[in-house]
Coordinates of C-alpha atoms in Angstrom, one line a residue:
M1 CA -89.9 -77.7 -238.1
R2 CA -87.4 -76.4 -239.9
G3 CA -89.1 -74.7 -243.0
E4 CA -91.6 -73.4 -240.3
W5 CA -91.6 -69.6 -239.5
I6 CA -90.9 -68.5 -235.6
S7 CA -93.2 -65.3 -233.9
Y8 CA -91.5 -63.8 -231.9
S9 CA -94.8 -64.9 -228.8
A10 CA -93.8 -68.4 -229.4
L11 CA -90.0 -67.5 -228.7
E12 CA -91.4 -64.9 -225.4
K13 CA -92.4 -67.6 -224.5
M14 CA -89.5 -70.4 -224.8
G15 CA -87.9 -69.1 -220.7
P16 CA -84.2 -70.4 -220.2
D17 CA -85.9 -73.3 -218.8
V18 CA -88.2 -75.1 -222.3
L19 CA -84.7 -73.6 -223.7
R20 CA -82.0 -75.5 -221.9
A21 CA -84.8 -79.2 -222.8
R22 CA -85.3 -77.9 -226.9
I23 CA -81.6 -77.8 -226.2
S24 CA -80.7 -81.4 -224.8
E25 CA -83.5 -82.9 -227.1
S26 CA -82.4 -82.6 -230.1
P27 CA -79.2 -79.6 -230.4
A28 CA -79.3 -79.3 -234.1
Q29 CA -83.3 -79.1 -234.4
A30 CA -82.9 -76.4 -231.2
A31 CA -80.4 -74.5 -232.5
R32 CA -82.8 -72.6 -235.1
W33 CA -84.6 -71.6 -232.0
V34 CA -82.3 -70.5 -230.3
E35 CA -80.3 -68.6 -233.0
A36 CA -84.2 -66.1 -233.9
G37 CA -84.3 -66.1 -229.9
A38 CA -80.6 -64.1 -229.7
L39 CA -81.1 -62.4 -233.4
N40 CA -84.7 -61.0 -231.7
G41 CA -83.1 -59.9 -228.4
L42 CA -83.5 -62.5 -225.8
I43 CA -80.9 -61.8 -223.5
H44 CA -81.4 -65.3 -222.0
A45 CA -81.4 -67.1 -226.1
Q46 CA -78.9 -65.2 -227.1
I47 CA -76.0 -66.8 -224.2
A48 CA -77.5 -70.3 -225.0
W49 CA -76.4 -69.4 -228.7
G50 CA -73.4 -67.8 -227.6
R51 CA -73.1 -71.5 -225.4
M52 CA -73.9 -73.7 -228.6
L53 CA -71.3 -71.9 -231.0
I54 CA -68.6 -72.3 -228.3
E55 CA -69.3 -76.1 -228.0
G56 CA -70.1 -77.0 -231.6
H57 CA -73.3 -78.2 -229.9
G58 CA -76.0 -78.5 -232.9
V59 CA -74.0 -76.4 -234.9
P60 CA -70.8 -75.8 -236.8
R61 CA -67.8 -74.3 -233.7
D62 CA -67.1 -70.8 -233.6
P63 CA -65.6 -69.5 -230.9
Q64 CA -65.4 -66.1 -232.0
A65 CA -68.8 -66.1 -232.9
G66 CA -69.8 -67.1 -229.2
L67 CA -68.0 -64.4 -227.7
R68 CA -69.9 -62.3 -229.7
W69 CA -73.2 -62.7 -228.4
F70 CA -71.5 -63.2 -224.8
T71 CA -70.7 -59.3 -225.0
V72 CA -73.9 -58.4 -227.0
A73 CA -75.7 -59.8 -223.7
A74 CA -73.4 -58.1 -221.5
T75 CA -73.5 -55.0 -223.6
A76 CA -77.2 -55.2 -222.3
G77 CA -76.6 -55.6 -218.7
S78 CA -76.6 -59.3 -218.8
A79 CA -74.1 -60.6 -215.5
D80 CA -74.0 -64.0 -217.0
G81 CA -72.6 -62.3 -220.4
T82 CA -70.2 -60.4 -218.3
N83 CA -69.4 -63.9 -216.6
M84 CA -69.4 -65.4 -220.2
V85 CA -67.4 -63.0 -221.5
G86 CA -65.0 -63.5 -218.7
R87 CA -64.7 -67.2 -219.3
C88 CA -64.1 -66.8 -222.8
H89 CA -60.9 -64.6 -221.4
E90 CA -59.7 -67.2 -219.0
L91 CA -59.6 -70.2 -221.3
G92 CA -59.0 -68.4 -224.9
W93 CA -61.9 -68.9 -226.2
G94 CA -62.9 -67.2 -230.1
V95 CA -59.9 -64.1 -227.7
P96 CA -56.3 -65.2 -226.9
V97 CA -56.0 -66.5 -223.1
D98 CA -56.3 -62.6 -221.0
L99 CA -56.4 -63.3 -217.1
T100 CA -56.7 -59.8 -216.4
E101 CA -59.0 -58.9 -218.4
A102 CA -60.8 -62.1 -217.8
A103 CA -60.7 -60.6 -214.1
R104 CA -62.1 -57.5 -215.0
H105 CA -65.2 -59.3 -216.3
Y106 CA -66.0 -61.6 -213.7
R107 CA -65.5 -58.5 -211.3
A108 CA -68.2 -56.7 -212.7
S109 CA -70.2 -59.3 -212.5
A110 CA -69.3 -60.7 -209.2
Q111 CA -70.7 -57.5 -208.0
K112 CA -73.9 -57.6 -209.6
G113 CA -74.7 -60.3 -207.6
H114 CA -73.4 -63.8 -209.9
A115 CA -72.1 -67.2 -208.3
W116 CA -70.5 -68.3 -210.1
A117 CA -68.5 -64.8 -211.5
Q118 CA -67.6 -64.2 -207.7
F119 CA -66.8 -68.5 -207.8
N120 CA -64.5 -67.4 -210.8
L121 CA -63.2 -64.0 -209.6
A122 CA -62.5 -66.4 -206.2
T123 CA -60.2 -68.7 -208.1
L124 CA -58.2 -66.0 -209.9
L125 CA -57.5 -64.4 -206.8
L126 CA -56.9 -67.5 -204.8
D127 CA -54.0 -68.2 -207.4
G128 CA -52.5 -64.7 -207.8
K129 CA -53.9 -64.9 -211.9
G130 CA -54.8 -61.6 -214.0
V131 CA -55.0 -59.9 -210.0
P132 CA -52.8 -59.8 -207.0
A133 CA -52.9 -63.1 -205.5
D134 CA -55.3 -62.3 -201.6
R135 CA -56.5 -65.5 -199.9
G136 CA -58.4 -62.7 -197.3
E137 CA -60.3 -61.1 -200.3
A138 CA -61.0 -64.5 -202.2
L139 CA -62.3 -65.6 -198.8
R140 CA -64.8 -62.7 -199.5
W141 CA -66.0 -64.1 -202.2
Y142 CA -66.4 -67.5 -202.6
V143 CA -68.9 -66.7 -199.3
R144 CA -70.8 -64.6 -201.2
A145 CA -71.0 -67.7 -203.7
A146 CA -71.7 -69.6 -201.2
R147 CA -74.8 -68.0 -200.2
G148 CA -75.8 -68.1 -203.3
G149 CA -75.9 -71.4 -203.7
N150 CA -72.8 -72.6 -206.0
A151 CA -71.6 -76.0 -203.9
K152 CA -68.3 -75.6 -205.6
A153 CA -67.8 -72.4 -203.6
M154 CA -69.6 -74.1 -200.2
T155 CA -65.6 -77.0 -201.1
M156 CA -63.4 -74.2 -201.7
I157 CA -64.7 -72.7 -198.1
G158 CA -64.3 -75.8 -196.4
R159 CA -61.0 -76.0 -197.8
Y160 CA -60.3 -72.8 -195.9
C161 CA -61.2 -74.0 -192.5
E162 CA -59.3 -77.5 -193.1
L163 CA -56.2 -75.8 -194.1
G164 CA -56.1 -73.6 -191.7
W165 CA -56.4 -70.5 -194.3
E166 CA -56.8 -67.3 -192.9
R167 CA -56.9 -68.7 -189.8
P168 CA -56.5 -72.0 -187.4
P169 CA -57.6 -75.1 -189.2
R170 CA -61.2 -75.8 -188.1
P171 CA -62.5 -79.6 -189.3
A172 CA -65.4 -79.5 -187.5
A173 CA -66.3 -76.6 -189.6
A174 CA -64.4 -77.5 -193.0
L175 CA -66.7 -81.6 -192.6
R176 CA -69.6 -79.3 -192.5
W177 CA -68.8 -76.8 -195.7
Y178 CA -67.6 -80.5 -197.4
R179 CA -70.9 -81.8 -196.8
R180 CA -72.3 -78.4 -198.1
G181 CA -70.6 -79.3 -201.1
A182 CA -71.2 -82.7 -201.8
M183 CA -75.2 -82.5 -201.2
G184 CA -74.5 -80.0 -204.0
E185 CA -73.0 -82.4 -205.9
D186 CA -69.7 -80.5 -206.3
Y187 CA -68.0 -84.2 -207.6
R188 CA -64.7 -82.9 -205.0
G189 CA -66.8 -81.3 -202.1
Q190 CA -68.0 -85.1 -202.4
F191 CA -64.8 -86.4 -202.1
D192 CA -63.2 -84.3 -199.8
Y193 CA -66.0 -85.1 -197.4
A194 CA -66.2 -89.1 -197.8
R195 CA -62.1 -88.2 -197.0
L196 CA -62.7 -86.1 -194.2
L197 CA -65.4 -87.8 -192.7
L198 CA -63.4 -91.1 -192.8
E199 CA -60.4 -89.8 -191.8
R200 CA -62.2 -87.8 -188.3
T201 CA -64.8 -90.6 -187.7
G202 CA -63.7 -93.9 -189.5
R203 CA -66.7 -94.6 -190.6
L204 CA -66.1 -96.1 -193.1
E205 CA -69.5 -97.0 -194.7
A206 CA -71.0 -93.8 -194.4
A207 CA -68.2 -92.1 -196.6
L208 CA -68.3 -94.8 -199.2
P209 CA -71.1 -94.3 -201.1
W210 CA -70.0 -90.6 -200.6
F211 CA -66.3 -91.9 -202.7
A212 CA -68.4 -93.4 -205.6
R213 CA -70.2 -90.4 -205.8
A214 CA -67.4 -88.5 -206.7
I215 CA -66.0 -91.3 -209.4
E216 CA -69.2 -91.3 -210.8
N217 CA -69.6 -87.4 -211.3
G218 CA -65.9 -86.3 -211.7
V219 CA -64.7 -85.7 -215.1
P220 CA -61.9 -87.9 -215.7
A221 CA -58.7 -86.3 -215.3
F222 CA -59.6 -86.3 -211.2
C223 CA -60.9 -89.7 -211.4
R224 CA -57.5 -90.7 -212.0
N225 CA -56.4 -88.8 -208.9
I226 CA -59.2 -90.8 -207.0
G227 CA -57.8 -94.3 -208.6
A228 CA -53.9 -93.1 -207.4
G229 CA -54.8 -92.2 -204.6
L230 CA -57.4 -95.5 -203.0
R231 CA -55.6 -98.3 -204.6
E232 CA -53.3 -98.3 -202.0
A233 CA -56.5 -98.2 -199.2
D234 CA -56.3 -101.2 -197.2
P235 CA -59.9 -101.4 -197.3
P236 CA -61.4 -103.8 -200.3
A237 CA -64.4 -101.5 -200.6
L238 CA -61.9 -98.4 -201.7
R239 CA -59.8 -100.6 -204.1
L240 CA -62.9 -101.4 -205.9
L241 CA -63.6 -97.9 -206.0
A242 CA -60.1 -97.2 -207.4
R243 CA -61.0 -99.5 -209.8
R244 CA -63.6 -97.9 -210.8
A245 CA -62.2 -94.9 -210.6
L246 CA -59.4 -96.2 -213.1
E247 CA -61.9 -97.6 -215.3
R248 CA -63.6 -93.6 -216.3
A249 CA -59.6 -92.7 -216.0
V250 CA -59.7 -94.0 -219.6
A251 CA -62.5 -91.4 -221.1
T252 CA -59.5 -89.5 -221.3
G253 CA -58.1 -91.3 -224.2
E254 CA -54.6 -91.4 -223.2
A255 CA -52.1 -94.1 -223.4
S256 CA -51.3 -93.9 -219.7
D257 CA -55.1 -94.0 -218.3
L258 CA -55.3 -97.4 -220.3
R259 CA -52.1 -98.5 -219.2
A260 CA -53.1 -97.6 -215.0
Y261 CA -56.4 -98.9 -215.6
A262 CA -55.4 -102.1 -217.4
T263 CA -52.8 -102.9 -215.0
A264 CA -55.5 -102.6 -212.0
L265 CA -57.9 -105.3 -214.6
A266 CA -54.1 -108.2 -214.4
E267 CA -53.9 -107.1 -210.7
G268 CA -57.4 -107.8 -210.0
L269 CA -57.0 -104.5 -207.9
G270 CA -60.3 -104.7 -205.5
A271 CA -62.0 -107.6 -207.4
E272 CA -60.9 -110.4 -209.7
P273 CA -58.6 -110.4 -212.1
D274 CA -60.0 -110.2 -216.0
A275 CA -56.4 -110.5 -218.1
E276 CA -58.6 -110.7 -221.5
A277 CA -59.5 -107.6 -221.0
A278 CA -56.2 -106.1 -219.8
S279 CA -54.2 -107.3 -222.8
A280 CA -57.0 -105.8 -224.8
L281 CA -56.1 -102.0 -222.9
F282 CA -52.9 -102.9 -223.4
A283 CA -52.9 -103.3 -227.2
R284 CA -55.3 -100.3 -227.5
A285 CA -52.3 -98.3 -225.8
R286 CA -49.5 -99.7 -227.8
E287 CA -51.6 -98.5 -230.7
I288 CA -52.3 -94.8 -228.9
E289 CA -48.7 -94.7 -228.2
A290 CA -47.6 -96.2 -231.7
A291 CA -50.1 -93.5 -233.4
V292 CA -48.0 -91.0 -231.9
P293 CA -44.4 -89.3 -233.5
E294 CA -41.8 -89.8 -232.6
A295 CA -40.3 -86.0 -230.9
P296 CA -37.3 -85.7 -233.2
A297 CA -33.8 -86.3 -231.2
P298 CA -31.7 -83.0 -230.1
P299 CA -29.1 -82.3 -232.5
R300 CA -26.2 -84.1 -231.0
R301 CA -23.1 -81.7 -229.8
P302 CA -20.4 -82.8 -232.8
P303 CA -16.5 -83.8 -229.8
L304 CA -14.6 -80.9 -228.5
R305 CA -11.9 -81.8 -231.2
Q306 CA -14.0 -81.2 -234.4
R307 CA -15.8 -78.6 -232.3
L308 CA -12.1 -76.7 -231.6
A309 CA -11.1 -77.4 -235.0
R310 CA -14.0 -75.9 -236.8
R311 CA -13.4 -73.1 -234.6
L312 CA -10.2 -72.3 -235.6
R313 CA -11.4 -72.4 -239.7
Y314 CA -13.4 -69.8 -239.5
L315 CA -11.2 -67.6 -237.6
A316 CA -8.8 -68.2 -240.1
A317 CA -11.3 -68.0 -243.0
T318 CA -12.5 -64.4 -241.5
A319 CA -8.9 -63.1 -240.7
L320 CA -8.2 -63.2 -244.5
R321 CA -10.7 -61.3 -245.3

């Protein structure tokens, strides 16, 4: 396939769905097709090629080149490309972090109806990053993103309702919005829905599957927080979930996460103890810690008498010049 010539008509037939399938099946082989599509002006291919370059997915990582392709797509009028230029400025992909510039691109894309740009802009407005903090305007963009199907925006609307941002707390509305986010596979929505469901109704059996889904879908750092939060819970089923969350957090490769999971195994958190596995994890944590060079100790200040003597010698020397 590598030496096969790729016709423009073949590229035209390769829509976004086919493109995603090719990339997921064989990134290295798909790279030639995606690059060819990008060079031939197919906007969805330009964005996919930019992503592959940013992530080093099937090609050597080149964030600067990825940003250039997003810019090409944005210049052609792509809201998706404009949003990705904003991501580059927000996260420092191929360019220094510039939250003001990120917000500018998010707003331009959001005004075209791009749901992810609407969510990204809302988050900057909520946190006051790159733009003045404005919780009311952030909510308006979250609502528009949610209408566009963005599950994370649905979860954030639930948070507004639960915490009473912009209007008095409405726990029932929060529960409904968290459920929408959970159904959309947002792991934070799944956790918040399970948590509020348990708090409001006490229905442990209904909450457990959502806690489990949040753990399986969540990033390792989020799983670390779930594990720490659930490990002291009374129902044994929640402690078992805490054990699984701490296991998922080990993927960070950090010694502290290895130790936390090892401690859970040694203590028998939620299940039978596993001393052998715990011992192996503790050993790995020690290896990681030993491989990290110790920070140099700060210079010790000489005793006051020595500092005074040094200062007097300096003054004497300068006075004799």
